[in-house]
mmCIF file of C-alpha atoms in Angstrom:
data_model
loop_
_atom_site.group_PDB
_atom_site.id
_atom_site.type_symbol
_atom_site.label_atom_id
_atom_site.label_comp_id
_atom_site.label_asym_id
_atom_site.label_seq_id
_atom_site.Cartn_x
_atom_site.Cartn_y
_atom_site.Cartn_z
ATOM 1 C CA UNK A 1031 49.274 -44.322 28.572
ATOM 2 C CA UNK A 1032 52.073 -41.955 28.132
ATOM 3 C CA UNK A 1033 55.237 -43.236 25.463
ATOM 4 C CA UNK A 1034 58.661 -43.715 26.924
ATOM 5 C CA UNK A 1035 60.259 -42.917 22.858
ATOM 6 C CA UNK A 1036 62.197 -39.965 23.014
ATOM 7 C CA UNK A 1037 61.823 -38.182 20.281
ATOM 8 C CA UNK A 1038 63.711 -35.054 18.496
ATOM 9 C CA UNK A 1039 64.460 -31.567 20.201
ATOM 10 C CA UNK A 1040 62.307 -29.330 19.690
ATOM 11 C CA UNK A 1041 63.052 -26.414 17.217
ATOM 12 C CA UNK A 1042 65.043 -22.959 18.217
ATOM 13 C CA UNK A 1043 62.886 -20.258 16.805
ATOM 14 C CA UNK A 1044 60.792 -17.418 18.121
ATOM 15 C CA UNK A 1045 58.225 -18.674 19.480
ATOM 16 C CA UNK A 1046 54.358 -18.022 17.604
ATOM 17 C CA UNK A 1047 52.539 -16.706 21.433
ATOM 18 C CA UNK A 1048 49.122 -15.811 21.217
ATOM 19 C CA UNK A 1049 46.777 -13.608 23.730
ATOM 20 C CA UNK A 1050 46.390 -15.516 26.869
ATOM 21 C CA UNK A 1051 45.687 -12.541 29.241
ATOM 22 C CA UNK A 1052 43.484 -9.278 29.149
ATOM 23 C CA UNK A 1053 44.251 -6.524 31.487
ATOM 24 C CA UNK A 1054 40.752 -5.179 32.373
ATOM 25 C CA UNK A 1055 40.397 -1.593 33.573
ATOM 26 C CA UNK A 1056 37.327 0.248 34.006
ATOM 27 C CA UNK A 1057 36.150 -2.042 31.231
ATOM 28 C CA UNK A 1058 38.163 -1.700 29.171
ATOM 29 C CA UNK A 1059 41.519 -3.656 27.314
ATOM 30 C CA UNK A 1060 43.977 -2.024 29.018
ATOM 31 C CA UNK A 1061 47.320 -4.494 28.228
ATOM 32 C CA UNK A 1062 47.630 -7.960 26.881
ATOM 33 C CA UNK A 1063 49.822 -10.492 27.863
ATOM 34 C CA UNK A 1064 50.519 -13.053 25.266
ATOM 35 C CA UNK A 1065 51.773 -16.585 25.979
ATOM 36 C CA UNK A 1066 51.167 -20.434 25.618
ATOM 37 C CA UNK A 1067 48.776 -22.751 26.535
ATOM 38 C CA UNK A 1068 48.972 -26.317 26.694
ATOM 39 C CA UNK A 1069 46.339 -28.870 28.166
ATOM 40 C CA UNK A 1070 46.685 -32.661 28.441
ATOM 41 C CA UNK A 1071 44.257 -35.354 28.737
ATOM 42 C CA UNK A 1072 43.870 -38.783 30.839
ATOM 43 C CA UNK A 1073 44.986 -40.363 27.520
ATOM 44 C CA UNK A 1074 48.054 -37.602 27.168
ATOM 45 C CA UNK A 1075 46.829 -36.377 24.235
ATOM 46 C CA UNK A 1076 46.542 -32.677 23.765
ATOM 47 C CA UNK A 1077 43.046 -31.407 24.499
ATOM 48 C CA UNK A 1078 43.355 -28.088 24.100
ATOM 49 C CA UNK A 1079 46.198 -25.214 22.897
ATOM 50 C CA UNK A 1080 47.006 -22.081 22.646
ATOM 51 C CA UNK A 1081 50.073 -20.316 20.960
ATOM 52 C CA UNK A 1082 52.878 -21.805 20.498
ATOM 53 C CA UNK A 1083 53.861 -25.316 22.820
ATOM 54 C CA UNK A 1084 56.002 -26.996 20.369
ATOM 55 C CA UNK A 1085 59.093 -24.576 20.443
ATOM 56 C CA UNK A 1086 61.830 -24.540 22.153
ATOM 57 C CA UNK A 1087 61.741 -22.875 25.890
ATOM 58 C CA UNK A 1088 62.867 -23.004 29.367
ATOM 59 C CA UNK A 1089 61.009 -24.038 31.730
ATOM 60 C CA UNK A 1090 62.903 -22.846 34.465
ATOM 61 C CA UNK A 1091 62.220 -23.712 38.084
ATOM 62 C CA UNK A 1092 59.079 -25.904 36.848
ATOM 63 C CA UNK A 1093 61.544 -28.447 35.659
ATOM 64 C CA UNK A 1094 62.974 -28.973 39.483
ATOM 65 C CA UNK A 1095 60.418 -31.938 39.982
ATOM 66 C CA UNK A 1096 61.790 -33.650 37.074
ATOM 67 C CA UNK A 1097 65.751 -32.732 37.961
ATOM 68 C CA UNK A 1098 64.315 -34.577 42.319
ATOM 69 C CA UNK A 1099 63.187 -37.427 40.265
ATOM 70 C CA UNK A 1100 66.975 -37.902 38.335
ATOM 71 C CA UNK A 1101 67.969 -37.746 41.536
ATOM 72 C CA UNK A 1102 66.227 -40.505 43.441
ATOM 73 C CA UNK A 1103 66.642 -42.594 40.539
ATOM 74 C CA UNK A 1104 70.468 -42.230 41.203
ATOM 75 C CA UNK A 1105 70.369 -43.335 44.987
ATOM 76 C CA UNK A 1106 68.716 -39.787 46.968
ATOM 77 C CA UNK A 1107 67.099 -41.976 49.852
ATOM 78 C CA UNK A 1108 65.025 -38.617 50.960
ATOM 79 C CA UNK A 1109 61.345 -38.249 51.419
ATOM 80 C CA UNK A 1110 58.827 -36.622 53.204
ATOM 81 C CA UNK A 1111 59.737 -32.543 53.585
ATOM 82 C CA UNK A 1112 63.277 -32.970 52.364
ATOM 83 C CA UNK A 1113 62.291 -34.468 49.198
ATOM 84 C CA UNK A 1114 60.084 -31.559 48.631
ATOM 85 C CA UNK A 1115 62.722 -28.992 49.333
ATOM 86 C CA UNK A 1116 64.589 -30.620 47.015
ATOM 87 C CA UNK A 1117 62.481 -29.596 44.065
ATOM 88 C CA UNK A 1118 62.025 -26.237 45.839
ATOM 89 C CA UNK A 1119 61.687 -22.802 45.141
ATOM 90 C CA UNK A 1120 62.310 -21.797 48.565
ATOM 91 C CA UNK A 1121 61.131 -18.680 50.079
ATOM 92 C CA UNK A 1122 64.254 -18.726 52.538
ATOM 93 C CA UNK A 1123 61.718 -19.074 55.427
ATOM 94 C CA UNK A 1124 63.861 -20.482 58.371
ATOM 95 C CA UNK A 1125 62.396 -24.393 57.785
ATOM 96 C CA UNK A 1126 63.639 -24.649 54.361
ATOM 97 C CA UNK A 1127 67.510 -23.018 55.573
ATOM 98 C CA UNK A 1128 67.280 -25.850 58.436
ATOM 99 C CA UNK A 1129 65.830 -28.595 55.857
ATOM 100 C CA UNK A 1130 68.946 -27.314 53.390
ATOM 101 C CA UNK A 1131 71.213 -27.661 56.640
ATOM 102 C CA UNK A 1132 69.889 -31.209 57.538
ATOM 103 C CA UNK A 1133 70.470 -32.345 53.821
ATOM 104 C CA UNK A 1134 73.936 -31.011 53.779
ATOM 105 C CA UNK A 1135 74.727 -32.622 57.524
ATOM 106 C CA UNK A 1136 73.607 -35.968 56.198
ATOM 107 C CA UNK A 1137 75.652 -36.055 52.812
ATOM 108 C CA UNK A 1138 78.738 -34.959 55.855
ATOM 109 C CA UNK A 1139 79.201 -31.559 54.064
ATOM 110 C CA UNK A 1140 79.125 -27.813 55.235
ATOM 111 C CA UNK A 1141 77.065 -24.761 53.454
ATOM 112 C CA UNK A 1142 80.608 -23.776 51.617
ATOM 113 C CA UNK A 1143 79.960 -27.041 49.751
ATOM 114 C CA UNK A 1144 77.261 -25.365 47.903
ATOM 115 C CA UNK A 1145 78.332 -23.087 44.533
ATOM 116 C CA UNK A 1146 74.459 -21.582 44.027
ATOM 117 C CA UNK A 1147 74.526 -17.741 43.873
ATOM 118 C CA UNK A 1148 74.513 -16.285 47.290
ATOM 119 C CA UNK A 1149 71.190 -14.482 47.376
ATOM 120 C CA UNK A 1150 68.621 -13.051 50.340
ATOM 121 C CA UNK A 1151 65.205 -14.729 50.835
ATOM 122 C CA UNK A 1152 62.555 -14.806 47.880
ATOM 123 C CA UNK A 1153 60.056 -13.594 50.312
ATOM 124 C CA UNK A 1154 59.531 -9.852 50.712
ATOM 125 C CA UNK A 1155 58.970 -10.319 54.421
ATOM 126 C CA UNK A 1156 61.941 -12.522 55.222
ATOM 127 C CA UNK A 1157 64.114 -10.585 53.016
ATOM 128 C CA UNK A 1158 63.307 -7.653 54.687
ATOM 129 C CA UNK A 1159 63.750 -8.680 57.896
ATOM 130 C CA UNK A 1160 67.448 -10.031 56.674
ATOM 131 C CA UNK A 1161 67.898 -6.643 55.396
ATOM 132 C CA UNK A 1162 67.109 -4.939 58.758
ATOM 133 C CA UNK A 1163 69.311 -7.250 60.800
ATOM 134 C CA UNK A 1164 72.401 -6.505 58.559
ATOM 135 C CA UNK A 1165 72.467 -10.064 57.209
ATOM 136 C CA UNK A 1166 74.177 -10.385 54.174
ATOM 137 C CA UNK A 1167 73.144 -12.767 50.690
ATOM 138 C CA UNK A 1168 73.734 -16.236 51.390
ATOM 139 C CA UNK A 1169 73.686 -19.516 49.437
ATOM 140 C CA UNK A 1170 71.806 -21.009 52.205
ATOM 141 C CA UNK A 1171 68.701 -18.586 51.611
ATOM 142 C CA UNK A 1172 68.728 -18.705 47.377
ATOM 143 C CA UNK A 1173 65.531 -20.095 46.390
ATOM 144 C CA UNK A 1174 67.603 -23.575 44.602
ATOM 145 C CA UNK A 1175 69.391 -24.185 48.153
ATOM 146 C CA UNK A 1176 67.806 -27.456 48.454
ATOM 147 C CA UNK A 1177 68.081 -28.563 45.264
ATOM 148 C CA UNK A 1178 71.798 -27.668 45.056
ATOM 149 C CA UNK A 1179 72.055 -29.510 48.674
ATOM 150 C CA UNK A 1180 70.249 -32.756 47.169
ATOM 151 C CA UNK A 1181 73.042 -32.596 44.227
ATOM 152 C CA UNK A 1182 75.892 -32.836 46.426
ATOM 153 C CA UNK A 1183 74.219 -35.589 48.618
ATOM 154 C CA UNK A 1184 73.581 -37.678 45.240
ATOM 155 C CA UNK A 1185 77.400 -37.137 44.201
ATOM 156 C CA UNK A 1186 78.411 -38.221 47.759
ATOM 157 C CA UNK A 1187 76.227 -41.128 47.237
ATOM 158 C CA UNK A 1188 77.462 -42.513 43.874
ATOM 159 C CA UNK A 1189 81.356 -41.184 44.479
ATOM 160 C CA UNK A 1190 80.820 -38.906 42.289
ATOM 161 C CA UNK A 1191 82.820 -35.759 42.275
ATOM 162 C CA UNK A 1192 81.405 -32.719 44.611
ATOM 163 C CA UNK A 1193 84.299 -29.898 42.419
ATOM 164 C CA UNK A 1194 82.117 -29.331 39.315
ATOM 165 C CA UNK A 1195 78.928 -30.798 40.198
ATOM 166 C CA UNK A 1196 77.159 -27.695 38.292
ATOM 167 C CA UNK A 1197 79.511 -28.477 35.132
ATOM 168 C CA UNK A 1198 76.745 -30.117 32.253
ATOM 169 C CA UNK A 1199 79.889 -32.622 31.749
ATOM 170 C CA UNK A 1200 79.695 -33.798 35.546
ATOM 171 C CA UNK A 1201 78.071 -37.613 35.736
ATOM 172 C CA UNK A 1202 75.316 -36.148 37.515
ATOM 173 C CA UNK A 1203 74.247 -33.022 34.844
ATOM 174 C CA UNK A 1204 74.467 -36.016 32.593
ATOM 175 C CA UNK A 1205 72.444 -38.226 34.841
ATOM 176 C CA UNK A 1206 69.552 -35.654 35.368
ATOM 177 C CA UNK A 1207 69.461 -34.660 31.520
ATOM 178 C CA UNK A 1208 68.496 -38.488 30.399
ATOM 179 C CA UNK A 1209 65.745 -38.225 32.737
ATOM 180 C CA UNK A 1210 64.657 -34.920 31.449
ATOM 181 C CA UNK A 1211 64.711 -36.350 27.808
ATOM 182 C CA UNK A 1212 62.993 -39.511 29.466
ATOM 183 C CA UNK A 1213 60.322 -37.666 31.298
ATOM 184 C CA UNK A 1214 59.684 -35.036 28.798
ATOM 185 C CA UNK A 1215 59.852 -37.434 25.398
ATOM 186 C CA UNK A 1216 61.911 -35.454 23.407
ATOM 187 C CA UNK A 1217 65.660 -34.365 23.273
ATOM 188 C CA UNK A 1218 67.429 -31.504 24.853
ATOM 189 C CA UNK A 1219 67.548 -28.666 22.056
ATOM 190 C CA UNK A 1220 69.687 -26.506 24.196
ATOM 191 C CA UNK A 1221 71.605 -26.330 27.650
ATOM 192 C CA UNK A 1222 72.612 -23.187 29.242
ATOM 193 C CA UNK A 1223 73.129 -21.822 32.743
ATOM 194 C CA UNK A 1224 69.632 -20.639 35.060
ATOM 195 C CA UNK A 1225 69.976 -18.104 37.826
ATOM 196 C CA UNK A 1226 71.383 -20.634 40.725
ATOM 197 C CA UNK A 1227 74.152 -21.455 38.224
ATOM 198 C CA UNK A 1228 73.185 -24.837 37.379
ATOM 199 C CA UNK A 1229 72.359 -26.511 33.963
ATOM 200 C CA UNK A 1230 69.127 -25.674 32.541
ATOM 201 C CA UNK A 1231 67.623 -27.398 30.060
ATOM 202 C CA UNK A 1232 65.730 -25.981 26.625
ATOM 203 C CA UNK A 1233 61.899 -28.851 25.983
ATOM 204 C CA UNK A 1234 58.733 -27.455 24.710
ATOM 205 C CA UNK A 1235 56.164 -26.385 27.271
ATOM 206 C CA UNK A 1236 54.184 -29.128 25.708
ATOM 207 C CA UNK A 1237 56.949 -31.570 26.845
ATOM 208 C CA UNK A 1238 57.095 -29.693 30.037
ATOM 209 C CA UNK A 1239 53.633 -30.806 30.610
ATOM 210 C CA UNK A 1240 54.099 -34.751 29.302
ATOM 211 C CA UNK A 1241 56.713 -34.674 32.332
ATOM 212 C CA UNK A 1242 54.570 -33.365 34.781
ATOM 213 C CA UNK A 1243 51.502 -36.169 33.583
ATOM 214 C CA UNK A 1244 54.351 -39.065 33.864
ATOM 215 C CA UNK A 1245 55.170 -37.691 37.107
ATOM 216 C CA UNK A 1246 52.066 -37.945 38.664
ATOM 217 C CA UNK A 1247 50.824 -41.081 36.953
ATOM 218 C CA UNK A 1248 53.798 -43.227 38.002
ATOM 219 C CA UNK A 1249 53.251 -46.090 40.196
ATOM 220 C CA UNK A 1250 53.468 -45.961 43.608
ATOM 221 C CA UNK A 1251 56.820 -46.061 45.299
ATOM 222 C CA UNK A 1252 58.293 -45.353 42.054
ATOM 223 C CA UNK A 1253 60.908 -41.785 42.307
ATOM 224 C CA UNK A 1254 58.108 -40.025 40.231
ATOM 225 C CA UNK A 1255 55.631 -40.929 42.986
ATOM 226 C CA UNK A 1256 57.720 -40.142 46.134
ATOM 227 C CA UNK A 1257 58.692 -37.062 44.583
ATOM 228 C CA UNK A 1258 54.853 -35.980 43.508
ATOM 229 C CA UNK A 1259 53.914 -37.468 46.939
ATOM 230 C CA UNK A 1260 56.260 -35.214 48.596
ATOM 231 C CA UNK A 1261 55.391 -32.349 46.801
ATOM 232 C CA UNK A 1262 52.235 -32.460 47.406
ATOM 233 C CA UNK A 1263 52.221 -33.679 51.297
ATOM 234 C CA UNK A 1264 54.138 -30.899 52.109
ATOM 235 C CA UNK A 1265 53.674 -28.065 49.579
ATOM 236 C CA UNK A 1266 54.873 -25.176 51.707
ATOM 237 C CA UNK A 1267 58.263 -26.789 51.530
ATOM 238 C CA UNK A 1268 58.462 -26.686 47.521
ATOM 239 C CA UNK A 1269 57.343 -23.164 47.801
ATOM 240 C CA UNK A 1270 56.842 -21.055 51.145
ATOM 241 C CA UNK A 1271 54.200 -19.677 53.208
ATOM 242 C CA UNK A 1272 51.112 -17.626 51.337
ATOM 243 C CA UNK A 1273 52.622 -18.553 47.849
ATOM 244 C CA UNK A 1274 49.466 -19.301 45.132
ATOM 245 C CA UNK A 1275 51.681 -22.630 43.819
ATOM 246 C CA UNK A 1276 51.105 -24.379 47.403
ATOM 247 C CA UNK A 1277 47.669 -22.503 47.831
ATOM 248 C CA UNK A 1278 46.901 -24.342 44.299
ATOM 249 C CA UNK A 1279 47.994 -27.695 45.488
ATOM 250 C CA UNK A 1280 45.633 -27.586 48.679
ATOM 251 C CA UNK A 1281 43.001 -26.057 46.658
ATOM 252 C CA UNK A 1282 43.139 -29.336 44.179
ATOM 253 C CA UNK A 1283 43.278 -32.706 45.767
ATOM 254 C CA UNK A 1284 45.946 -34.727 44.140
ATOM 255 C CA UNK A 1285 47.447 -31.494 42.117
ATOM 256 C CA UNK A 1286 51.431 -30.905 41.759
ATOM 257 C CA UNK A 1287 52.339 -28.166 40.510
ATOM 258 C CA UNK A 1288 55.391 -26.535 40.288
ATOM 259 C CA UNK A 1289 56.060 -22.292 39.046
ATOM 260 C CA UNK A 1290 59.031 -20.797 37.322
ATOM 261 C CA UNK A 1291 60.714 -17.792 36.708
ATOM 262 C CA UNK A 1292 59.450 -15.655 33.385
ATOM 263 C CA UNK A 1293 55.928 -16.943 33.765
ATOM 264 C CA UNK A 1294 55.808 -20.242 33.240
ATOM 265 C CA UNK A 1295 53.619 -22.916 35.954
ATOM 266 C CA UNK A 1296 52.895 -26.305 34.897
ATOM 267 C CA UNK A 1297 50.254 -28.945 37.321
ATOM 268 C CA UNK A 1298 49.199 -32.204 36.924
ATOM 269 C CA UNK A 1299 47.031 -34.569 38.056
ATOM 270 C CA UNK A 1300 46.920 -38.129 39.322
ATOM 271 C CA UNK A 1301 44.984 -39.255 36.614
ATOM 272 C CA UNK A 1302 47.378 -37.668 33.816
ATOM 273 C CA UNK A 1303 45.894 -34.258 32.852
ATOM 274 C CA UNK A 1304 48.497 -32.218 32.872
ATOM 275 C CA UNK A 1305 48.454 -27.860 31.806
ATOM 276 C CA UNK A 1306 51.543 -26.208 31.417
ATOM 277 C CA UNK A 1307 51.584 -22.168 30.987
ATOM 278 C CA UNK A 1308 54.363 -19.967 29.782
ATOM 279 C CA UNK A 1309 53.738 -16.283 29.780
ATOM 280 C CA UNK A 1310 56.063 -14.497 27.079
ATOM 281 C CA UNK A 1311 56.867 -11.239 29.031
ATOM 282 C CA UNK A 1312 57.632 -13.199 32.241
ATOM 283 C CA UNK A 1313 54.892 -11.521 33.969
ATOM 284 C CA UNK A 1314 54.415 -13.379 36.948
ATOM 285 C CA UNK A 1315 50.616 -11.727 37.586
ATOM 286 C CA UNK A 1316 49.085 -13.365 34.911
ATOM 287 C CA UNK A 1317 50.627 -16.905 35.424
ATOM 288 C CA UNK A 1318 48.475 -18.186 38.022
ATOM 289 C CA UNK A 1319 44.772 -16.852 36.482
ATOM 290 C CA UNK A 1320 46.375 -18.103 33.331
ATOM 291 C CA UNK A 1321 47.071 -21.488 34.586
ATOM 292 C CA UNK A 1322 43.756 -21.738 36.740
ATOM 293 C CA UNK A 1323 42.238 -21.244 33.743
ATOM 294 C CA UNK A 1324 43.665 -23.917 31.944
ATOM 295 C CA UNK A 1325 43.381 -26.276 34.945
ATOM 296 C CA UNK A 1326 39.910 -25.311 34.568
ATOM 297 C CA UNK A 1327 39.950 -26.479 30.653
ATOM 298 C CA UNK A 1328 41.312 -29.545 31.897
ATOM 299 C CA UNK A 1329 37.923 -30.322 34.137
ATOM 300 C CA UNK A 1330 38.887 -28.899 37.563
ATOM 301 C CA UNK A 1331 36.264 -27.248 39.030
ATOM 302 C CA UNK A 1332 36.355 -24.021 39.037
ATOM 303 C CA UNK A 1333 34.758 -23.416 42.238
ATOM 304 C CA UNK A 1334 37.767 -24.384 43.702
ATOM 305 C CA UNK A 1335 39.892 -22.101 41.848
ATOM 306 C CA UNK A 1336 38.157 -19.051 42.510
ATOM 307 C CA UNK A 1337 40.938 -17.751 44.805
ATOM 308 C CA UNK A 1338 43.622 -17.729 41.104
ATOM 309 C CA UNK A 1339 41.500 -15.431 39.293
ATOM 310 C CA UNK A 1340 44.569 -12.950 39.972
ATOM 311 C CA UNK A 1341 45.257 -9.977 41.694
ATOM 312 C CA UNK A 1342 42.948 -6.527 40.818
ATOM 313 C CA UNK A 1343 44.108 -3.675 39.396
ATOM 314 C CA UNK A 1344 44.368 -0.487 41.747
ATOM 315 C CA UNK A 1345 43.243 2.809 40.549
ATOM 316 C CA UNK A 1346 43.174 5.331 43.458
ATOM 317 C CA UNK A 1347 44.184 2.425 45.822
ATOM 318 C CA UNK A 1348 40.609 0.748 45.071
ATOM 319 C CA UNK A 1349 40.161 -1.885 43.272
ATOM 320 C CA UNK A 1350 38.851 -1.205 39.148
ATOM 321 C CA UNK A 1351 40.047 -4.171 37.008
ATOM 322 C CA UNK A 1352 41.804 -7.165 36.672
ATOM 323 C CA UNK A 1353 44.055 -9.615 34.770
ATOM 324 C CA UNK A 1354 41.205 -11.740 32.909
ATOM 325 C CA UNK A 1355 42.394 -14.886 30.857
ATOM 326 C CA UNK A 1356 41.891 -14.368 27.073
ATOM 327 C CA UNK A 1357 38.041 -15.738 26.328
ATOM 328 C CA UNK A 1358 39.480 -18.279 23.677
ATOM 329 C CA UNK A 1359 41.560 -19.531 26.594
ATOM 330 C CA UNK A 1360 38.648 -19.960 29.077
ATOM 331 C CA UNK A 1361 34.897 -18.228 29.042
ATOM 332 C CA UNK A 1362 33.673 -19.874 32.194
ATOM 333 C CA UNK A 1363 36.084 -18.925 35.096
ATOM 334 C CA UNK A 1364 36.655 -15.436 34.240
ATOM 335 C CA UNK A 1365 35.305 -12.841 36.560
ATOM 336 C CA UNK A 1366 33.866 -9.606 35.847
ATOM 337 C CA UNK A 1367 35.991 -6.641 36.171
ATOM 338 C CA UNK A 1368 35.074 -2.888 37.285
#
């Protein structure tokens, strides 16, 4: 279904985004939010875009399922809710600092082991509570603790060394990028540093989506599968309580999906369709009615995405519009606005 070729990066240039989102109020265009679209069939052909999903991007956290499956490939024996932190975007909620803990106890290593940026929780209630019992930033409670946890466990496990596991040279940067050119199809066009401090690495969103599709149509038992499985058993764990990315995945059986920082969300199903979003301002509230919309382009019905049509626009603390998808994205889901 899906080609294992790899073929060239994808081009550096400014990317050619194109409306995706309408900020309704009172009736009227208020803002736009301009982005890309892509949207993958059973077949992994593209079905459907919008802007610009050839150029070069990063896809930020929505890469991390990609960077778990490296990992398992190299000898990670995890499963269940570790494996999901592990491709996490952790709210800092106490189960994901003990499930960071427990993967750190088993690779015999401490919490000064880890060199992510120390950080409070993502969520607003967590962090405030931190904040009002005095505790300080922590590498424990960054959002990539688990991730950075399952690195060091892999380097333990293949004697590799734990003092510059974050370096792009280290054997296991190197190790996770040929599974990222693997996954995606195409070649790294450019590595730099993301907020945790480790490597990030520059696809095209529509690559980002071919990953995603080859995840979740991999054979059982495979490290795509446990990883997807994992993901998707315990969704909470790759995300946090009242988060719309594990609200998504319980809202569509058999849906990963995975968000990142500066707008971007990619989900895929078991049967390969695959939509990947990246919103160009980074505005986080018009990735999920965005995506939804997409998903529902791909055939999900939209009766069960009713809950991702985005939050409403407040005039007066009532509500009066809303962040609508572009029509030439989607014309069915979209909701009226005031």
């Amino acid at each position: 279904m899906f080609s294992s070729s790899v073929a060239d990066a994808p081009l550096i240039r400014e990317p050619l985004h194109a409306p995706v989102a309408h900020l309704i109020r009172g009736g009227v265009v208020e803002g736009i939010h301009y982005g890309s679209v892509v949207v993958l069939g059973t077949d992994g052909k593209v079905d459907f875009q919008l802007g610009d999903i050839e150029a070069a991007f990063y896809p930020r956290s929505a890469l991390k399922p990609v960077q778990a499956v490296a990992m398992v490939r190299a000898g990670l024996p995890l499963d269940g809710e570790l494996l999901s932190l592990t491709a996490a975007s952790h709210s800092g909620e106490e189960r994901h600092l003990a499930g960071t803990r427990r993967i750190l106890e088993l690779a015999g290593l401490t919490e000064d082991h880890l060199r992510n940026v120390p950080d409070l929780p993502f969520d607003p209630v967590v962090r405030d509570t931190w904040v009002r019992e005095g505790r300080p930033p922590s590498r424990l409670a960054q959002n990539c603790s688990g991730k950075h946890a399952a690195m060091l466990y892999t380097c333990v496990l293949n004697d590799w060394p734990l003092e510059g596991y974050l370096d792009p040279a280290h054997p296991l940067q190197q190790a996770i990028a040929e599974i990222v050119e693997d996954l995606t199809g195409q070649r790294i066009a450019k590595i730099t540093v993301d907020g945790c401090g480790a490597p990030l690495f520059s696809v095209s969103l529509h690559g980002l989506a071919r990953a995603a599709a080859r995840v979740t149509t991999a054979a059982p038992g495979t490290p795509e599968a446990r990883v997807a499985d994992a993901m998707r058993a315990h969704a909470e764990m790759a995300s946090g309580s009242g988060r719309d990315v594990a609200a998504l995945m319980r809202a569509v059986p058999g849906l990963l999906a995975k968000d990142g920082f500066e707008g971007v969300q990619v989900a895929a199903l078991p049967d390969g369709r695959a939509v990947a979003v990246k919103i160009a301002d980074g505005a986080n509230r018009a990735r999920i009615p965005v995506a939804a919309a997409a998903l529902a382009r791909a055939g999900v019905d939209p009766a069960s995405l009713g809950e991702f049509q985005g939050e409403a626009l407040l005039g007066g603390g009532q509500p009066v519009g809303c962040v609508r998808p572009a029509r030439s994205l989607d014309p069915v889901v979209v909701q009226a606005c005031a």
